[in-house]
Amino acid sequence: MPHTLPKLPWDIAALEPNYLKSTMEFHYGKHHNTYVTKLNAALEGTGHENVAIEGLLTGLKTKDFPADKRQAVINHGGGHYNHTLFWNILGPNSTEEPFGELAEQINKDFGSFTEFKEKFATNATNLFGSGWTWLTVKKDGSLQIENTANQDNCLMDSDRKPIMVLDVWEHAYYLEHQNLRPNFITTFWKMVNWKQVAEYYALAKLGKTIINLDVVTA
Ligand code: MN3
């Protein structure tokens, strides 16, 4: 089983009361874990079993890949990658605001951090059904906010690198907020680890891998 559930970067109860331990137990322990299991099953016999997750997903929608397995790898590989990035950009000691070069670029591309948050929240609120809202980086360092449906992500069909993401599947917030997605978005800002997002921004500008996970080979 080459892909494995990565360890959380913080204790499973560390985001309480903003994000409940009980939510994390099923969101990470069940949902994320199931994506990893199903990804390994989908990859069996494709010859892509031992490719690390970011390389596996990059260009996946258009690259040479067994056609009968592609959608399953988009769904479960995306589920694995997207949740890993999501856990990594959250944390218990949020500064609640970006700083340094990333903050300057946010001001340049969106006007201010307040305007950025409004645009991000509007995108996340208006995403119909299940999906993810992203902050991505182009090769020139500029930033975009974009949505993807289901477990898709921008690596699969673009050259933009994801550096921050919000899960807006209902399973991500139902225990805390029931159907009230906007309340989850408000809480999300209290949990973002801007230090980590800044590190991802620096990597993205250099064209480097954002999510490095070991693939366990037999
Ligand atoms: Mn989820």
mmCIF file of C-alpha atoms and ligand atoms in Angstrom:
data_model
loop_
_atom_site.group_PDB
_atom_site.id
_atom_site.type_symbol
_atom_site.label_atom_id
_atom_site.label_comp_id
_atom_site.label_asym_id
_atom_site.label_seq_id
_atom_site.Cartn_x
_atom_site.Cartn_y
_atom_site.Cartn_z
ATOM 1 C CA MET A 1 0.000 0.000 0.000
ATOM 2 C CA PRO A 2 2.165 2.863 -1.247
ATOM 3 C CA HIS A 3 0.004 5.821 -0.153
ATOM 4 C CA THR A 4 -0.570 6.137 3.573
ATOM 5 C CA LEU A 5 -2.610 8.451 5.774
ATOM 6 C CA PRO A 6 -0.172 11.205 6.801
ATOM 7 C CA LYS A 7 0.140 12.177 10.451
ATOM 8 C CA LEU A 8 -1.695 15.350 11.421
ATOM 9 C CA PRO A 9 0.625 18.323 12.019
ATOM 10 C CA TRP A 10 -1.186 19.010 15.324
ATOM 11 C CA ASP A 11 -3.074 17.061 17.998
ATOM 12 C CA ILE A 12 -6.485 15.851 16.839
ATOM 13 C CA ALA A 13 -8.201 18.053 19.458
ATOM 14 C CA ALA A 14 -5.917 21.080 18.919
ATOM 15 C CA LEU A 15 -8.422 23.162 16.951
ATOM 16 C CA GLU A 16 -11.171 22.998 19.573
ATOM 17 C CA PRO A 17 -13.469 24.784 20.117
ATOM 18 C CA ASN A 18 -13.363 26.063 16.525
ATOM 19 C CA TYR A 19 -13.111 22.605 15.046
ATOM 20 C CA LEU A 20 -14.284 19.676 17.131
ATOM 21 C CA LYS A 21 -12.257 16.595 17.902
ATOM 22 C CA SER A 22 -15.320 14.550 16.939
ATOM 23 C CA THR A 23 -15.349 16.193 13.503
ATOM 24 C CA MET A 24 -11.658 15.463 13.046
ATOM 25 C CA GLU A 25 -12.135 11.845 14.101
ATOM 26 C CA PHE A 26 -14.435 11.176 11.187
ATOM 27 C CA HIS A 27 -13.181 13.794 8.727
ATOM 28 C CA TYR A 28 -9.525 12.745 9.043
ATOM 29 C CA GLY A 29 -9.874 9.269 10.543
ATOM 30 C CA LYS A 30 -12.681 8.050 8.274
ATOM 31 C CA HIS A 31 -13.109 10.254 5.190
ATOM 32 C CA HIS A 32 -9.449 11.005 4.513
ATOM 33 C CA ASN A 33 -8.415 7.477 5.372
ATOM 34 C CA THR A 34 -10.975 6.060 2.927
ATOM 35 C CA TYR A 35 -9.619 8.249 0.114
ATOM 36 C CA VAL A 36 -6.137 6.828 0.726
ATOM 37 C CA THR A 37 -7.405 3.241 0.733
ATOM 38 C CA LYS A 38 -9.440 3.729 -2.444
ATOM 39 C CA LEU A 39 -6.570 5.565 -4.152
ATOM 40 C CA ASN A 40 -4.285 2.579 -3.596
ATOM 41 C CA ALA A 41 -6.993 0.242 -4.932
ATOM 42 C CA ALA A 42 -7.543 2.429 -8.014
ATOM 43 C CA LEU A 43 -3.811 2.554 -8.794
ATOM 44 C CA GLU A 44 -3.322 -1.203 -8.697
ATOM 45 C CA GLY A 45 -2.057 -2.455 -12.029
ATOM 46 C CA THR A 46 -1.693 1.002 -13.594
ATOM 47 C CA GLY A 47 2.080 1.253 -13.259
ATOM 48 C CA HIS A 48 1.600 4.503 -11.313
ATOM 49 C CA GLU A 49 1.430 2.870 -7.873
ATOM 50 C CA ASN A 50 4.656 4.390 -6.566
ATOM 51 C CA VAL A 51 4.386 7.937 -7.883
ATOM 52 C CA ALA A 52 4.233 10.529 -5.079
ATOM 53 C CA ILE A 53 0.861 12.226 -4.815
ATOM 54 C CA GLU A 54 1.630 15.678 -6.228
ATOM 55 C CA GLY A 55 3.357 14.277 -9.304
ATOM 56 C CA LEU A 56 0.570 11.744 -9.748
ATOM 57 C CA LEU A 57 -2.115 14.442 -9.829
ATOM 58 C CA THR A 58 -0.242 17.058 -11.862
ATOM 59 C CA GLY A 59 -1.781 17.122 -15.325
ATOM 60 C CA LEU A 60 -3.818 13.998 -14.537
ATOM 61 C CA LYS A 61 -6.833 15.089 -16.596
ATOM 62 C CA THR A 62 -4.846 15.210 -19.812
ATOM 63 C CA LYS A 63 -1.788 12.987 -19.394
ATOM 64 C CA ASP A 64 -1.349 9.435 -20.600
ATOM 65 C CA PHE A 65 -3.118 7.372 -17.948
ATOM 66 C CA PRO A 66 -5.325 4.237 -18.040
ATOM 67 C CA ALA A 67 -8.724 5.652 -19.032
ATOM 68 C CA ASP A 68 -10.770 3.298 -16.862
ATOM 69 C CA LYS A 69 -8.833 4.367 -13.740
ATOM 70 C CA ARG A 70 -8.457 8.086 -14.323
ATOM 71 C CA GLN A 71 -11.710 9.243 -12.682
ATOM 72 C CA ALA A 72 -11.168 7.075 -9.596
ATOM 73 C CA VAL A 73 -7.667 8.536 -9.175
ATOM 74 C CA ILE A 74 -9.043 12.077 -9.632
ATOM 75 C CA ASN A 75 -11.645 11.393 -6.927
ATOM 76 C CA HIS A 76 -9.522 9.536 -4.379
ATOM 77 C CA GLY A 77 -6.128 11.038 -5.177
ATOM 78 C CA GLY A 78 -7.743 14.473 -5.018
ATOM 79 C CA GLY A 79 -9.413 13.501 -1.752
ATOM 80 C CA HIS A 80 -6.035 12.492 -0.326
ATOM 81 C CA TYR A 81 -4.116 15.534 -1.565
ATOM 82 C CA ASN A 82 -6.792 18.138 -0.817
ATOM 83 C CA HIS A 83 -7.321 16.985 2.763
ATOM 84 C CA THR A 84 -3.559 16.811 3.385
ATOM 85 C CA LEU A 85 -3.150 20.420 2.250
ATOM 86 C CA PHE A 86 -6.185 21.443 4.294
ATOM 87 C CA TRP A 87 -4.797 19.964 7.556
ATOM 88 C CA ASN A 88 -1.398 21.506 6.878
ATOM 89 C CA ILE A 89 -2.699 25.052 6.441
ATOM 90 C CA LEU A 90 -4.745 24.884 9.651
ATOM 91 C CA GLY A 91 -3.323 25.162 13.149
ATOM 92 C CA PRO A 92 -4.050 26.107 16.731
ATOM 93 C CA ASN A 93 -1.830 29.223 16.797
ATOM 94 C CA SER A 94 -3.158 31.266 13.907
ATOM 95 C CA THR A 95 -1.839 34.804 13.480
ATOM 96 C CA GLU A 96 -5.226 35.424 11.790
ATOM 97 C CA GLU A 97 -3.451 37.567 9.175
ATOM 98 C CA PRO A 98 -0.786 36.880 6.562
ATOM 99 C CA PHE A 99 2.531 38.735 6.746
ATOM 100 C CA GLY A 100 5.619 39.472 4.695
ATOM 101 C CA GLU A 101 5.830 38.823 0.969
ATOM 102 C CA LEU A 102 2.540 36.894 0.865
ATOM 103 C CA ALA A 103 0.668 39.760 2.554
ATOM 104 C CA GLU A 104 2.168 42.196 0.031
ATOM 105 C CA GLN A 105 1.051 40.024 -2.877
ATOM 106 C CA ILE A 106 -2.472 39.700 -1.408
ATOM 107 C CA ASN A 107 -2.689 43.484 -1.192
ATOM 108 C CA LYS A 108 -1.431 43.780 -4.764
ATOM 109 C CA ASP A 109 -3.838 41.239 -6.252
ATOM 110 C CA PHE A 110 -6.957 41.816 -4.126
ATOM 111 C CA GLY A 111 -6.577 45.361 -2.742
ATOM 112 C CA SER A 112 -6.379 44.400 0.933
ATOM 113 C CA PHE A 113 -6.602 41.383 3.219
ATOM 114 C CA THR A 114 -10.208 42.335 4.017
ATOM 115 C CA GLU A 115 -11.128 42.364 0.319
ATOM 116 C CA PHE A 116 -9.299 39.079 -0.176
ATOM 117 C CA LYS A 117 -11.283 37.462 2.650
ATOM 118 C CA GLU A 118 -14.548 38.787 1.230
ATOM 119 C CA LYS A 119 -13.796 37.425 -2.229
ATOM 120 C CA PHE A 120 -12.653 34.067 -0.857
ATOM 121 C CA ALA A 121 -15.787 33.808 1.310
ATOM 122 C CA THR A 122 -18.050 34.726 -1.602
ATOM 123 C CA ASN A 123 -16.455 32.028 -3.762
ATOM 124 C CA ALA A 124 -16.776 29.445 -0.992
ATOM 125 C CA THR A 125 -20.371 30.400 -0.210
ATOM 126 C CA ASN A 126 -21.450 30.294 -3.846
ATOM 127 C CA LEU A 127 -19.826 26.965 -4.671
ATOM 128 C CA PHE A 128 -22.806 24.756 -5.511
ATOM 129 C CA GLY A 129 -22.745 21.295 -3.971
ATOM 130 C CA SER A 130 -19.458 19.812 -2.747
ATOM 131 C CA GLY A 131 -16.000 21.122 -3.512
ATOM 132 C CA TRP A 132 -13.067 23.258 -2.479
ATOM 133 C CA THR A 133 -12.097 26.936 -2.578
ATOM 134 C CA TRP A 134 -8.415 27.576 -3.293
ATOM 135 C CA LEU A 135 -5.749 30.215 -3.186
ATOM 136 C CA THR A 136 -3.392 29.410 -6.060
ATOM 137 C CA VAL A 137 -0.150 30.825 -7.425
ATOM 138 C CA LYS A 138 0.804 31.402 -11.049
ATOM 139 C CA LYS A 139 4.403 31.102 -12.234
ATOM 140 C CA ASP A 140 4.792 34.891 -12.006
ATOM 141 C CA GLY A 141 3.862 34.791 -8.302
ATOM 142 C CA SER A 142 0.396 36.296 -8.712
ATOM 143 C CA LEU A 143 -2.516 34.905 -6.715
ATOM 144 C CA GLN A 144 -5.964 33.651 -7.698
ATOM 145 C CA ILE A 145 -9.023 32.460 -5.811
ATOM 146 C CA GLU A 146 -10.750 29.582 -7.529
ATOM 147 C CA ASN A 147 -13.276 26.832 -6.904
ATOM 148 C CA THR A 148 -13.198 23.186 -7.889
ATOM 149 C CA ALA A 149 -16.010 20.641 -7.698
ATOM 150 C CA ASN A 150 -15.954 17.334 -5.835
ATOM 151 C CA GLN A 151 -12.312 16.319 -5.123
ATOM 152 C CA ASP A 152 -10.824 18.004 -8.184
ATOM 153 C CA ASN A 153 -7.917 20.389 -7.764
ATOM 154 C CA CYS A 154 -6.112 22.919 -9.907
ATOM 155 C CA LEU A 155 -2.982 20.749 -10.349
ATOM 156 C CA MET A 156 -4.973 18.305 -12.457
ATOM 157 C CA ASP A 157 -5.534 20.664 -15.375
ATOM 158 C CA SER A 158 -3.498 23.836 -14.847
ATOM 159 C CA ASP A 159 -0.003 25.015 -13.944
ATOM 160 C CA ARG A 160 -1.208 26.931 -10.901
ATOM 161 C CA LYS A 161 0.033 25.725 -7.524
ATOM 162 C CA PRO A 162 -2.351 25.513 -4.561
ATOM 163 C CA ILE A 163 -1.108 27.088 -1.317
ATOM 164 C CA MET A 164 -4.277 27.354 0.759
ATOM 165 C CA VAL A 165 -7.634 25.624 0.630
ATOM 166 C CA LEU A 166 -10.987 25.352 2.348
ATOM 167 C CA ASP A 167 -13.081 22.186 2.312
ATOM 168 C CA VAL A 168 -16.707 23.155 1.713
ATOM 169 C CA TRP A 169 -18.136 19.645 1.606
ATOM 170 C CA GLU A 170 -20.959 19.508 4.141
ATOM 171 C CA HIS A 171 -19.128 16.744 6.057
ATOM 172 C CA ALA A 172 -16.445 19.347 6.866
ATOM 173 C CA TYR A 173 -18.722 21.499 9.033
ATOM 174 C CA TYR A 174 -22.013 19.737 9.729
ATOM 175 C CA LEU A 175 -21.390 18.915 13.405
ATOM 176 C CA GLU A 176 -20.425 22.504 14.263
ATOM 177 C CA HIS A 177 -22.607 24.518 11.886
ATOM 178 C CA GLN A 178 -25.175 22.117 10.334
ATOM 179 C CA ASN A 179 -26.037 23.590 6.922
ATOM 180 C CA LEU A 180 -24.594 27.054 7.651
ATOM 181 C CA ARG A 181 -21.504 27.142 5.458
ATOM 182 C CA PRO A 182 -20.905 30.911 5.945
ATOM 183 C CA ASN A 183 -20.411 30.318 9.687
ATOM 184 C CA PHE A 184 -17.739 27.717 8.938
ATOM 185 C CA ILE A 185 -15.982 30.166 6.625
ATOM 186 C CA THR A 186 -15.930 32.770 9.422
ATOM 187 C CA THR A 187 -14.427 30.206 11.811
ATOM 188 C CA PHE A 188 -11.914 29.096 9.172
ATOM 189 C CA TRP A 189 -10.098 32.465 9.360
ATOM 190 C CA LYS A 190 -9.364 31.843 13.049
ATOM 191 C CA MET A 191 -7.559 28.602 12.200
ATOM 192 C CA VAL A 192 -5.396 29.424 9.162
ATOM 193 C CA ASN A 193 -1.674 28.875 9.750
ATOM 194 C CA TRP A 194 -0.350 31.806 7.707
ATOM 195 C CA LYS A 195 3.241 30.841 8.451
ATOM 196 C CA GLN A 196 2.672 27.577 6.575
ATOM 197 C CA VAL A 197 0.819 29.317 3.727
ATOM 198 C CA ALA A 198 3.775 31.728 3.401
ATOM 199 C CA GLU A 199 6.157 28.758 3.151
ATOM 200 C CA TYR A 200 3.986 27.211 0.437
ATOM 201 C CA TYR A 201 3.916 30.545 -1.383
ATOM 202 C CA ALA A 202 7.717 30.630 -1.431
ATOM 203 C CA LEU A 203 7.841 27.035 -2.750
ATOM 204 C CA ALA A 204 5.183 27.742 -5.399
ATOM 205 C CA LYS A 205 7.113 30.717 -6.746
ATOM 206 C CA LEU A 206 10.126 28.451 -7.200
ATOM 207 C CA GLY A 207 7.957 25.848 -8.968
ATOM 208 C CA LYS A 208 8.653 23.343 -6.188
ATOM 209 C CA THR A 209 6.444 20.594 -4.788
ATOM 210 C CA ILE A 210 3.955 21.798 -2.175
ATOM 211 C CA ILE A 211 2.910 18.492 -0.634
ATOM 212 C CA ASN A 212 5.775 16.052 -0.141
ATOM 213 C CA LEU A 213 4.587 12.673 1.075
ATOM 214 C CA ASP A 214 6.635 9.543 1.102
ATOM 215 C CA VAL A 215 5.423 6.664 -1.002
ATOM 216 C CA VAL A 216 6.071 3.376 0.767
ATOM 217 C CA THR A 217 7.437 0.793 -1.600
ATOM 218 C CA ALA A 218 7.529 -2.883 -0.784
HETATM 219 MN MN MN3 B 1 -13.514 16.735 3.491
#
